Amino acid sequence: MTQVSFEASFQKKIDEEIMIEPQDYMPDEYRKTLIRQISQHAHSEIVGMLPEANWITRAPSLRRKAVLLAKVQDEGGHGLYLYSAAETLGITRDQMLHQLHTGVAKYSSIFNYPTITWADMGAIGWLVDGAAIMNQVPLCRTSYGPYARAMVRVCKEESFHQRQGFEIMLNLSKGTPVQKQMAQDALNRWWAPALMMFGPLDAVSPNTAKSMEWRIKRFTNDELRQRFIDVTVDQIRLLGLALPDENIKWNEERGHYDSSELNWDEFWNVVKGNGPCNKERLATRVKAWEDGAWVREAASAYAEKRKTKKAA
Amino acid sequence: MSSVTTLKYTLQLADNVLIMGQRLAALCGKGPILEQDIALTNISLDQIGQARSLYQYAATIVNNMSVADKAQLFNAPLLQEKINNKLSITEDDLAYLRDAWDYRNCLLVEQENGDWAYTVARSFFFDRFQYLLYTAMLKSTDSTLAAIAEKSLKEVQYHIKWASEWVIRLGDGTDISKEKMQQALQARWEYTGEMFTMNELEKEAYNIGIGVDVSQLQQTYQQQIETIVQEAGLQMPTAAWMQTGGKNGVHTEHLGYILAEMQYLQRAYPNMEW
Amino acid sequence: MSNEHKEWPLWEVFIRSKAGLDHKHAGSLHAADAQMAIENARDVYTRRMEGISIWVVESKHIHASNPEEADAFFDPAQDKIYRHPTFYNLPDELKHM
């Protein structure tokens, strides 16, 4: 086959919803887009462990402690599945981590915001995981097989994450006045960053069109964001909390809630590294990796020695 | 009054696994590689689970005691007040409202995580003890304790495997890892003697048939530790003096900080549901 | 710089979810040796009681069919419907066959 026919048959497969597998032909740009997106997704999972891990030792009950620990551990597992999916595209996990540690690769900006009170564990589980799930469910049908399969596993495990977050919010909202205040404060702080998780407006999103054509993405940023707002407003009411944005209003004509314009200036600044916790999060990851270097080397050396012993 | 003995004995068992689990939980997200991060968290989750079973049992014992019997159980005012107000107490009250002098965990588990070798050494020494303890506790005349021991044993078997393999891997890895592992074993060894020294509570628990004579476990323990240490190509650690105190409520300075962190929400916002 | 050191090899993990079923590919992970790979697989892929038996194989040892030959490999099976039981017309009265 010629290059042109390769590309035609690739696009035909995509159009017929046939999954692309690691050994199949794929255009370079498709491969690059996937590596960027999957590794970014994996980095988000492992950096995303930090703001919550922060509270494991301070969880207010043993049940909450166990649940949070299991949840944060799951995020690590999700990072692992995603790194594995990306590795089928010809990049190693070490290379991806190097990109993260040197600031070349990005991760979701939401994790650059601080977790200040216990209610933040509720808000993160409910809003951040909720937004993530909305982003991720369509990815279970993304065109690249290993990515889709990783996402199926991730989505299956995520289902308890949002519930545990909502349960925390529910307990706080039904609790004492100070607990309710804690919940409201967390909702107010996490609302806008959660909405930004869906990425920039479609009008300025550089990658959306091509990703849609290749069925890596299946809905646009704005579509998903709107869906999230519509679902979440009702949940806020259920909690008995005040809406975090005074411009949230039902628009009969659109059949959706209207809401305030987001502060995209802040968004781009956090992406660029100027968020309240960017430096700290990255430093923590780098330190864990560097502190672990001698451990990884020791295990390699030991495995090598045993191999030679067996061979002898 | 055997229910007080059972209560205090159960609390001592619970404190050990809670503090150990709490220490390991702090490492979540900071492991040397993702796979091991997850492995360590699994161990921590097992231990917190064991602690919960034990505290739940302890809470039941307290709640079933006569008013006179439970009038002066704890130093901690928040907890004792709750009991004296005839409220039933929960696992969380026991974990979150007692202060350091009420905690009866051994000194070993409250020691800092340190680097990977220190973390491994502490687990290696503790898990091996737990294995022998729970095995002996299968014969406890207290059926709840025996049942908890049986369930926990399966978990601990895996913990032992994990820790022992890391001791061997680091001992027989690189020059650096060998040195670090040796150092860590040496540094933590002085906290192992306490586990086998019977305190008054343990003697009493043993006499009434619910507890284990830990002094009888020491020889087997030493042999099992030595086997692994040798396989790792390391020297058996030595101690001129074994540190003791935790089991009697006299702790190292670390415990105060662990509790301050762990208990702060329950103390800053008392009597609330979370 | 830690990047220069050799990465732990990649392993493919296969899990039997319950007695009587085949081992099925679950995913992959990194481990220094086979023993560690099995244990890592236990910790990573069976946290929700997904398995009762684990196989691991270093990824580099897997050999795969060539997707470019897929037509020649797999299409010829399409017209051999006589290999499937539903191909045969048998009287309804016949039971247990």
mmCIF file with all atom_site columns, N, CA and C in Angstrom, chain B residues 147-198:
data_model
loop_
_atom_site.group_PDB
_atom_site.id
_atom_site.type_symbol
_atom_site.label_atom_id
_atom_site.label_alt_id
_atom_site.label_comp_id
_atom_site.label_asym_id
_atom_site.label_entity_id
_atom_site.label_seq_id
_atom_site.pdbx_PDB_ins_code
_atom_site.Cartn_x
_atom_site.Cartn_y
_atom_site.Cartn_z
_atom_site.occupancy
_atom_site.B_iso_or_equiv
_atom_site.pdbx_formal_charge
_atom_site.auth_seq_id
_atom_site.auth_comp_id
_atom_site.auth_asym_id
_atom_site.auth_atom_id
_atom_site.pdbx_PDB_model_num
ATOM 1   N N  . ALA B 1 147 ? -11.232 -14.612 65.954 1.00 0.00 ? 147 ALA B N  1
ATOM 2   C CA . ALA B 1 147 ? -11.736 -14.415 64.590 1.00 0.00 ? 147 ALA B CA 1
ATOM 3   C C  . ALA B 1 147 ? -10.993 -13.287 63.876 1.00 0.00 ? 147 ALA B C  1
ATOM 4   N N  . ILE B 1 148 ? -10.739 -12.197 64.597 1.00 0.00 ? 148 ILE B N  1
ATOM 5   C CA . ILE B 1 148 ? -9.993  -11.083 63.988 1.00 0.00 ? 148 ILE B CA 1
ATOM 6   C C  . ILE B 1 148 ? -8.586  -11.554 63.618 1.00 0.00 ? 148 ILE B C  1
ATOM 7   N N  . ALA B 1 149 ? -7.995  -12.363 64.503 1.00 0.00 ? 149 ALA B N  1
ATOM 8   C CA . ALA B 1 149 ? -6.652  -12.885 64.225 1.00 0.00 ? 149 ALA B CA 1
ATOM 9   C C  . ALA B 1 149 ? -6.655  -13.726 62.955 1.00 0.00 ? 149 ALA B C  1
ATOM 10  N N  . GLU B 1 150 ? -7.678  -14.540 62.822 1.00 0.00 ? 150 GLU B N  1
ATOM 11  C CA . GLU B 1 150 ? -7.738  -15.428 61.661 1.00 0.00 ? 150 GLU B CA 1
ATOM 12  C C  . GLU B 1 150 ? -7.841  -14.641 60.360 1.00 0.00 ? 150 GLU B C  1
ATOM 13  N N  . LYS B 1 151 ? -8.698  -13.645 60.362 1.00 0.00 ? 151 LYS B N  1
ATOM 14  C CA . LYS B 1 151 ? -8.869  -12.827 59.153 1.00 0.00 ? 151 LYS B CA 1
ATOM 15  C C  . LYS B 1 151 ? -7.592  -12.039 58.848 1.00 0.00 ? 151 LYS B C  1
ATOM 16  N N  . SER B 1 152 ? -6.988  -11.493 59.914 1.00 0.00 ? 152 SER B N  1
ATOM 17  C CA . SER B 1 152 ? -5.809  -10.655 59.726 1.00 0.00 ? 152 SER B CA 1
ATOM 18  C C  . SER B 1 152 ? -4.599  -11.454 59.266 1.00 0.00 ? 152 SER B C  1
ATOM 19  N N  . LEU B 1 153 ? -4.547  -12.714 59.666 1.00 0.00 ? 153 LEU B N  1
ATOM 20  C CA . LEU B 1 153 ? -3.374  -13.528 59.343 1.00 0.00 ? 153 LEU B CA 1
ATOM 21  C C  . LEU B 1 153 ? -3.118  -13.605 57.841 1.00 0.00 ? 153 LEU B C  1
ATOM 22  N N  . LYS B 1 154 ? -4.207  -13.759 57.087 1.00 0.00 ? 154 LYS B N  1
ATOM 23  C CA . LYS B 1 154 ? -4.051  -13.841 55.635 1.00 0.00 ? 154 LYS B CA 1
ATOM 24  C C  . LYS B 1 154 ? -3.395  -12.573 55.098 1.00 0.00 ? 154 LYS B C  1
ATOM 25  N N  . GLU B 1 155 ? -3.814  -11.458 55.654 1.00 0.00 ? 155 GLU B N  1
ATOM 26  C CA . GLU B 1 155 ? -3.245  -10.185 55.206 1.00 0.00 ? 155 GLU B CA 1
ATOM 27  C C  . GLU B 1 155 ? -1.770  -10.094 55.590 1.00 0.00 ? 155 GLU B C  1
ATOM 28  N N  . VAL B 1 156 ? -1.504  -10.472 56.837 1.00 0.00 ? 156 VAL B N  1
ATOM 29  C CA . VAL B 1 156 ? -0.130  -10.323 57.346 1.00 0.00 ? 156 VAL B CA 1
ATOM 30  C C  . VAL B 1 156 ? 0.848   -11.231 56.597 1.00 0.00 ? 156 VAL B C  1
ATOM 31  N N  . GLN B 1 157 ? 0.360   -12.392 56.173 1.00 0.00 ? 157 GLN B N  1
ATOM 32  C CA . GLN B 1 157 ? 1.231   -13.275 55.398 1.00 0.00 ? 157 GLN B CA 1
ATOM 33  C C  . GLN B 1 157 ? 1.773   -12.559 54.170 1.00 0.00 ? 157 GLN B C  1
ATOM 34  N N  . TYR B 1 158 ? 0.904   -11.792 53.538 1.00 0.00 ? 158 TYR B N  1
ATOM 35  C CA . TYR B 1 158 ? 1.348   -11.047 52.360 1.00 0.00 ? 158 TYR B CA 1
ATOM 36  C C  . TYR B 1 158 ? 2.280   -9.902  52.758 1.00 0.00 ? 158 TYR B C  1
ATOM 37  N N  . HIS B 1 159 ? 2.000   -9.262  53.879 1.00 0.00 ? 159 HIS B N  1
ATOM 38  C CA . HIS B 1 159 ? 2.859   -8.160  54.339 1.00 0.00 ? 159 HIS B CA 1
ATOM 39  C C  . HIS B 1 159 ? 4.284   -8.657  54.604 1.00 0.00 ? 159 HIS B C  1
ATOM 40  N N  . ILE B 1 160 ? 4.357   -9.836  55.225 1.00 0.00 ? 160 ILE B N  1
ATOM 41  C CA . ILE B 1 160 ? 5.667   -10.416 55.535 1.00 0.00 ? 160 ILE B CA 1
ATOM 42  C C  . ILE B 1 160 ? 6.456   -10.667 54.264 1.00 0.00 ? 160 ILE B C  1
ATOM 43  N N  . LYS B 1 161 ? 5.746   -11.223 53.304 1.00 0.00 ? 161 LYS B N  1
ATOM 44  C CA . LYS B 1 161 ? 6.381   -11.541 52.026 1.00 0.00 ? 161 LYS B CA 1
ATOM 45  C C  . LYS B 1 161 ? 6.939   -10.268 51.385 1.00 0.00 ? 161 LYS B C  1
ATOM 46  N N  . TRP B 1 162 ? 6.096   -9.250  51.374 1.00 0.00 ? 162 TRP B N  1
ATOM 47  C CA . TRP B 1 162 ? 6.496   -7.980  50.768 1.00 0.00 ? 162 TRP B CA 1
ATOM 48  C C  . TRP B 1 162 ? 7.745   -7.419  51.454 1.00 0.00 ? 162 TRP B C  1
ATOM 49  N N  . ALA B 1 163 ? 7.699   -7.346  52.788 1.00 0.00 ? 163 ALA B N  1
ATOM 50  C CA . ALA B 1 163 ? 8.813   -6.736  53.523 1.00 0.00 ? 163 ALA B CA 1
ATOM 51  C C  . ALA B 1 163 ? 10.081  -7.588  53.409 1.00 0.00 ? 163 ALA B C  1
ATOM 52  N N  . SER B 1 164 ? 9.929   -8.905  53.551 1.00 0.00 ? 164 SER B N  1
ATOM 53  C CA . SER B 1 164 ? 11.108  -9.777  53.503 1.00 0.00 ? 164 SER B CA 1
ATOM 54  C C  . SER B 1 164 ? 11.789  -9.687  52.137 1.00 0.00 ? 164 SER B C  1
ATOM 55  N N  . GLU B 1 165 ? 10.987  -9.680  51.096 1.00 0.00 ? 165 GLU B N  1
ATOM 56  C CA . GLU B 1 165 ? 11.575  -9.606  49.754 1.00 0.00 ? 165 GLU B CA 1
ATOM 57  C C  . GLU B 1 165 ? 12.326  -8.302  49.541 1.00 0.00 ? 165 GLU B C  1
ATOM 58  N N  . TRP B 1 166 ? 11.795  -7.225  50.120 1.00 0.00 ? 166 TRP B N  1
ATOM 59  C CA . TRP B 1 166 ? 12.507  -5.956  49.973 1.00 0.00 ? 166 TRP B CA 1
ATOM 60  C C  . TRP B 1 166 ? 13.810  -5.944  50.780 1.00 0.00 ? 166 TRP B C  1
ATOM 61  N N  . VAL B 1 167 ? 13.800  -6.577  51.946 1.00 0.00 ? 167 VAL B N  1
ATOM 62  C CA . VAL B 1 167 ? 15.052  -6.653  52.724 1.00 0.00 ? 167 VAL B CA 1
ATOM 63  C C  . VAL B 1 167 ? 16.107  -7.387  51.896 1.00 0.00 ? 167 VAL B C  1
ATOM 64  N N  . ILE B 1 168 ? 15.691  -8.485  51.284 1.00 0.00 ? 168 ILE B N  1
ATOM 65  C CA . ILE B 1 168 ? 16.629  -9.274  50.484 1.00 0.00 ? 168 ILE B CA 1
ATOM 66  C C  . ILE B 1 168 ? 17.068  -8.507  49.238 1.00 0.00 ? 168 ILE B C  1
ATOM 67  N N  . ARG B 1 169 ? 16.114  -7.884  48.599 1.00 0.00 ? 169 ARG B N  1
ATOM 68  C CA . ARG B 1 169 ? 16.401  -7.147  47.367 1.00 0.00 ? 169 ARG B CA 1
ATOM 69  C C  . ARG B 1 169 ? 17.377  -6.000  47.621 1.00 0.00 ? 169 ARG B C  1
ATOM 70  N N  . LEU B 1 170 ? 17.133  -5.275  48.708 1.00 0.00 ? 170 LEU B N  1
ATOM 71  C CA . LEU B 1 170 ? 18.019  -4.144  49.000 1.00 0.00 ? 170 LEU B CA 1
ATOM 72  C C  . LEU B 1 170 ? 19.367  -4.650  49.522 1.00 0.00 ? 170 LEU B C  1
ATOM 73  N N  . GLY B 1 171 ? 19.323  -5.686  50.342 1.00 0.00 ? 171 GLY B N  1
ATOM 74  C CA . GLY B 1 171 ? 20.564  -6.236  50.883 1.00 0.00 ? 171 GLY B CA 1
ATOM 75  C C  . GLY B 1 171 ? 21.459  -6.792  49.789 1.00 0.00 ? 171 GLY B C  1
ATOM 76  N N  . ASP B 1 172 ? 20.850  -7.414  48.807 1.00 0.00 ? 172 ASP B N  1
ATOM 77  C CA . ASP B 1 172 ? 21.601  -8.050  47.731 1.00 0.00 ? 172 ASP B CA 1
ATOM 78  C C  . ASP B 1 172 ? 21.486  -7.252  46.430 1.00 0.00 ? 172 ASP B C  1
ATOM 79  N N  . GLY B 1 173 ? 21.239  -5.960  46.543 1.00 0.00 ? 173 GLY B N  1
ATOM 80  C CA . GLY B 1 173 ? 21.081  -5.107  45.356 1.00 0.00 ? 173 GLY B CA 1
ATOM 81  C C  . GLY B 1 173 ? 22.374  -4.425  44.980 1.00 0.00 ? 173 GLY B C  1
ATOM 82  N N  . THR B 1 174 ? 22.469  -3.132  45.245 1.00 0.00 ? 174 THR B N  1
ATOM 83  C CA . THR B 1 174 ? 23.696  -2.383  44.968 1.00 0.00 ? 174 THR B CA 1
ATOM 84  C C  . THR B 1 174 ? 24.443  -2.137  46.285 1.00 0.00 ? 174 THR B C  1
ATOM 85  N N  . ASP B 1 175 ? 25.651  -1.612  46.187 1.00 0.00 ? 175 ASP B N  1
ATOM 86  C CA . ASP B 1 175 ? 26.412  -1.288  47.402 1.00 0.00 ? 175 ASP B CA 1
ATOM 87  C C  . ASP B 1 175 ? 25.664  -0.269  48.258 1.00 0.00 ? 175 ASP B C  1
ATOM 88  N N  . ILE B 1 176 ? 25.073  0.686   47.555 1.00 0.00 ? 176 ILE B N  1
ATOM 89  C CA . ILE B 1 176 ? 24.337  1.737   48.287 1.00 0.00 ? 176 ILE B CA 1
ATOM 90  C C  . ILE B 1 176 ? 23.147  1.142   49.023 1.00 0.00 ? 176 ILE B C  1
ATOM 91  N N  . SER B 1 177 ? 22.387  0.311   48.332 1.00 0.00 ? 177 SER B N  1
ATOM 92  C CA . SER B 1 177 ? 21.177  -0.224  48.963 1.00 0.00 ? 177 SER B CA 1
ATOM 93  C C  . SER B 1 177 ? 21.546  -1.147  50.117 1.00 0.00 ? 177 SER B C  1
ATOM 94  N N  . LYS B 1 178 ? 22.634  -1.881  49.949 1.00 0.00 ? 178 LYS B N  1
ATOM 95  C CA . LYS B 1 178 ? 23.085  -2.777  51.010 1.00 0.00 ? 178 LYS B CA 1
ATOM 96  C C  . LYS B 1 178 ? 23.394  -1.972  52.274 1.00 0.00 ? 178 LYS B C  1
ATOM 97  N N  . GLU B 1 179 ? 24.115  -0.894  52.086 1.00 0.00 ? 179 GLU B N  1
ATOM 98  C CA . GLU B 1 179 ? 24.507  -0.062  53.227 1.00 0.00 ? 179 GLU B CA 1
ATOM 99  C C  . GLU B 1 179 ? 23.277  0.560   53.893 1.00 0.00 ? 179 GLU B C  1
ATOM 100 N N  . LYS B 1 180 ? 22.370  1.040   53.066 1.00 0.00 ? 180 LYS B N  1
ATOM 101 C CA . LYS B 1 180 ? 21.170  1.680   53.619 1.00 0.00 ? 180 LYS B CA 1
ATOM 102 C C  . LYS B 1 180 ? 20.305  0.668   54.374 1.00 0.00 ? 180 LYS B C  1
ATOM 103 N N  . MET B 1 181 ? 20.184  -0.531  53.815 1.00 0.00 ? 181 MET B N  1
ATOM 104 C CA . MET B 1 181 ? 19.352  -1.547  54.461 1.00 0.00 ? 181 MET B CA 1
ATOM 105 C C  . MET B 1 181 ? 19.977  -1.953  55.789 1.00 0.00 ? 181 MET B C  1
ATOM 106 N N  . GLN B 1 182 ? 21.290  -2.138  55.783 1.00 0.00 ? 182 GLN B N  1
ATOM 107 C CA . GLN B 1 182 ? 21.987  -2.529  57.011 1.00 0.00 ? 182 GLN B CA 1
ATOM 108 C C  . GLN B 1 182 ? 21.784  -1.475  58.109 1.00 0.00 ? 182 GLN B C  1
ATOM 109 N N  . GLN B 1 183 ? 21.936  -0.227  57.688 1.00 0.00 ? 183 GLN B N  1
ATOM 110 C CA . GLN B 1 183 ? 21.785  0.903   58.621 1.00 0.00 ? 183 GLN B CA 1
ATOM 111 C C  . GLN B 1 183 ? 20.376  0.937   59.221 1.00 0.00 ? 183 GLN B C  1
ATOM 112 N N  . ALA B 1 184 ? 19.412  0.733   58.352 1.00 0.00 ? 184 ALA B N  1
ATOM 113 C CA . ALA B 1 184 ? 18.011  0.811   58.789 1.00 0.00 ? 184 ALA B CA 1
ATOM 114 C C  . ALA B 1 184 ? 17.685  -0.322  59.757 1.00 0.00 ? 184 ALA B C  1
ATOM 115 N N  . LEU B 1 185 ? 18.151  -1.517  59.442 1.00 0.00 ? 185 LEU B N  1
ATOM 116 C CA . LEU B 1 185 ? 17.904  -2.649  60.346 1.00 0.00 ? 185 LEU B CA 1
ATOM 117 C C  . LEU B 1 185 ? 18.511  -2.351  61.711 1.00 0.00 ? 185 LEU B C  1
ATOM 118 N N  . GLN B 1 186 ? 19.723  -1.853  61.672 1.00 0.00 ? 186 GLN B N  1
ATOM 119 C CA . GLN B 1 186 ? 20.426  -1.540  62.903 1.00 0.00 ? 186 GLN B CA 1
ATOM 120 C C  . GLN B 1 186 ? 19.660  -0.482  63.712 1.00 0.00 ? 186 GLN B C  1
ATOM 121 N N  . ALA B 1 187 ? 19.200  0.553   63.024 1.00 0.00 ? 187 ALA B N  1
ATOM 122 C CA . ALA B 1 187 ? 18.542  1.665   63.715 1.00 0.00 ? 187 ALA B CA 1
ATOM 123 C C  . ALA B 1 187 ? 17.198  1.260   64.332 1.00 0.00 ? 187 ALA B C  1
ATOM 124 N N  . ARG B 1 188 ? 16.489  0.372   63.685 1.00 0.00 ? 188 ARG B N  1
ATOM 125 C CA . ARG B 1 188 ? 15.154  0.019   64.174 1.00 0.00 ? 188 ARG B CA 1
ATOM 126 C C  . ARG B 1 188 ? 15.158  -1.162  65.142 1.00 0.00 ? 188 ARG B C  1
ATOM 127 N N  . TRP B 1 189 ? 16.255  -1.892  65.176 1.00 0.00 ? 189 TRP B N  1
ATOM 128 C CA . TRP B 1 189 ? 16.292  -3.120  65.985 1.00 0.00 ? 189 TRP B CA 1
ATOM 129 C C  . TRP B 1 189 ? 16.030  -2.857  67.465 1.00 0.00 ? 189 TRP B C  1
ATOM 130 N N  . GLU B 1 190 ? 16.512  -1.728  67.955 1.00 0.00 ? 190 GLU B N  1
ATOM 131 C CA . GLU B 1 190 ? 16.378  -1.459  69.395 1.00 0.00 ? 190 GLU B CA 1
ATOM 132 C C  . GLU B 1 190 ? 14.914  -1.301  69.833 1.00 0.00 ? 190 GLU B C  1
ATOM 133 N N  . TYR B 1 191 ? 14.019  -1.190  68.849 1.00 0.00 ? 191 TYR B N  1
ATOM 134 C CA . TYR B 1 191 ? 12.604  -1.071  69.205 1.00 0.00 ? 191 TYR B CA 1
ATOM 135 C C  . TYR B 1 191 ? 11.873  -2.414  69.169 1.00 0.00 ? 191 TYR B C  1
ATOM 136 N N  . THR B 1 192 ? 12.601  -3.497  68.868 1.00 0.00 ? 192 THR B N  1
ATOM 137 C CA . THR B 1 192 ? 11.924  -4.786  68.729 1.00 0.00 ? 192 THR B CA 1
ATOM 138 C C  . THR B 1 192 ? 11.767  -5.520  70.059 1.00 0.00 ? 192 THR B C  1
ATOM 139 N N  . GLY B 1 193 ? 12.690  -5.270  70.990 1.00 0.00 ? 193 GLY B N  1
ATOM 140 C CA . GLY B 1 193 ? 12.677  -6.020  72.243 1.00 0.00 ? 193 GLY B CA 1
ATOM 141 C C  . GLY B 1 193 ? 11.381  -5.840  73.013 1.00 0.00 ? 193 GLY B C  1
ATOM 142 N N  . GLU B 1 194 ? 10.870  -4.625  72.953 1.00 0.00 ? 194 GLU B N  1
ATOM 143 C CA . GLU B 1 194 ? 9.657   -4.290  73.697 1.00 0.00 ? 194 GLU B CA 1
ATOM 144 C C  . GLU B 1 194 ? 8.475   -5.186  73.335 1.00 0.00 ? 194 GLU B C  1
ATOM 145 N N  . MET B 1 195 ? 8.430   -5.597  72.088 1.00 0.00 ? 195 MET B N  1
ATOM 146 C CA . MET B 1 195 ? 7.281   -6.384  71.641 1.00 0.00 ? 195 MET B CA 1
ATOM 147 C C  . MET B 1 195 ? 7.175   -7.707  72.403 1.00 0.00 ? 195 MET B C  1
ATOM 148 N N  . PHE B 1 196 ? 8.313   -8.192  72.884 1.00 0.00 ? 196 PHE B N  1
ATOM 149 C CA . PHE B 1 196 ? 8.334   -9.502  73.545 1.00 0.00 ? 196 PHE B CA 1
ATOM 150 C C  . PHE B 1 196 ? 8.407   -9.429  75.066 1.00 0.00 ? 196 PHE B C  1
ATOM 151 N N  . THR B 1 197 ? 8.420   -8.208  75.587 1.00 0.00 ? 197 THR B N  1
ATOM 152 C CA . THR B 1 197 ? 8.456   -8.048  77.030 1.00 0.00 ? 197 THR B CA 1
ATOM 153 C C  . THR B 1 197 ? 7.029   -7.934  77.544 1.00 0.00 ? 197 THR B C  1
ATOM 154 N N  . MET B 1 198 ? 6.611   -8.897  78.323 1.00 0.00 ? 198 MET B N  1
ATOM 155 C CA . MET B 1 198 ? 5.236   -8.900  78.803 1.00 0.00 ? 198 MET B CA 1
ATOM 156 C C  . MET B 1 198 ? 5.002   -7.748  79.782 1.00 0.00 ? 198 MET B C  1
#
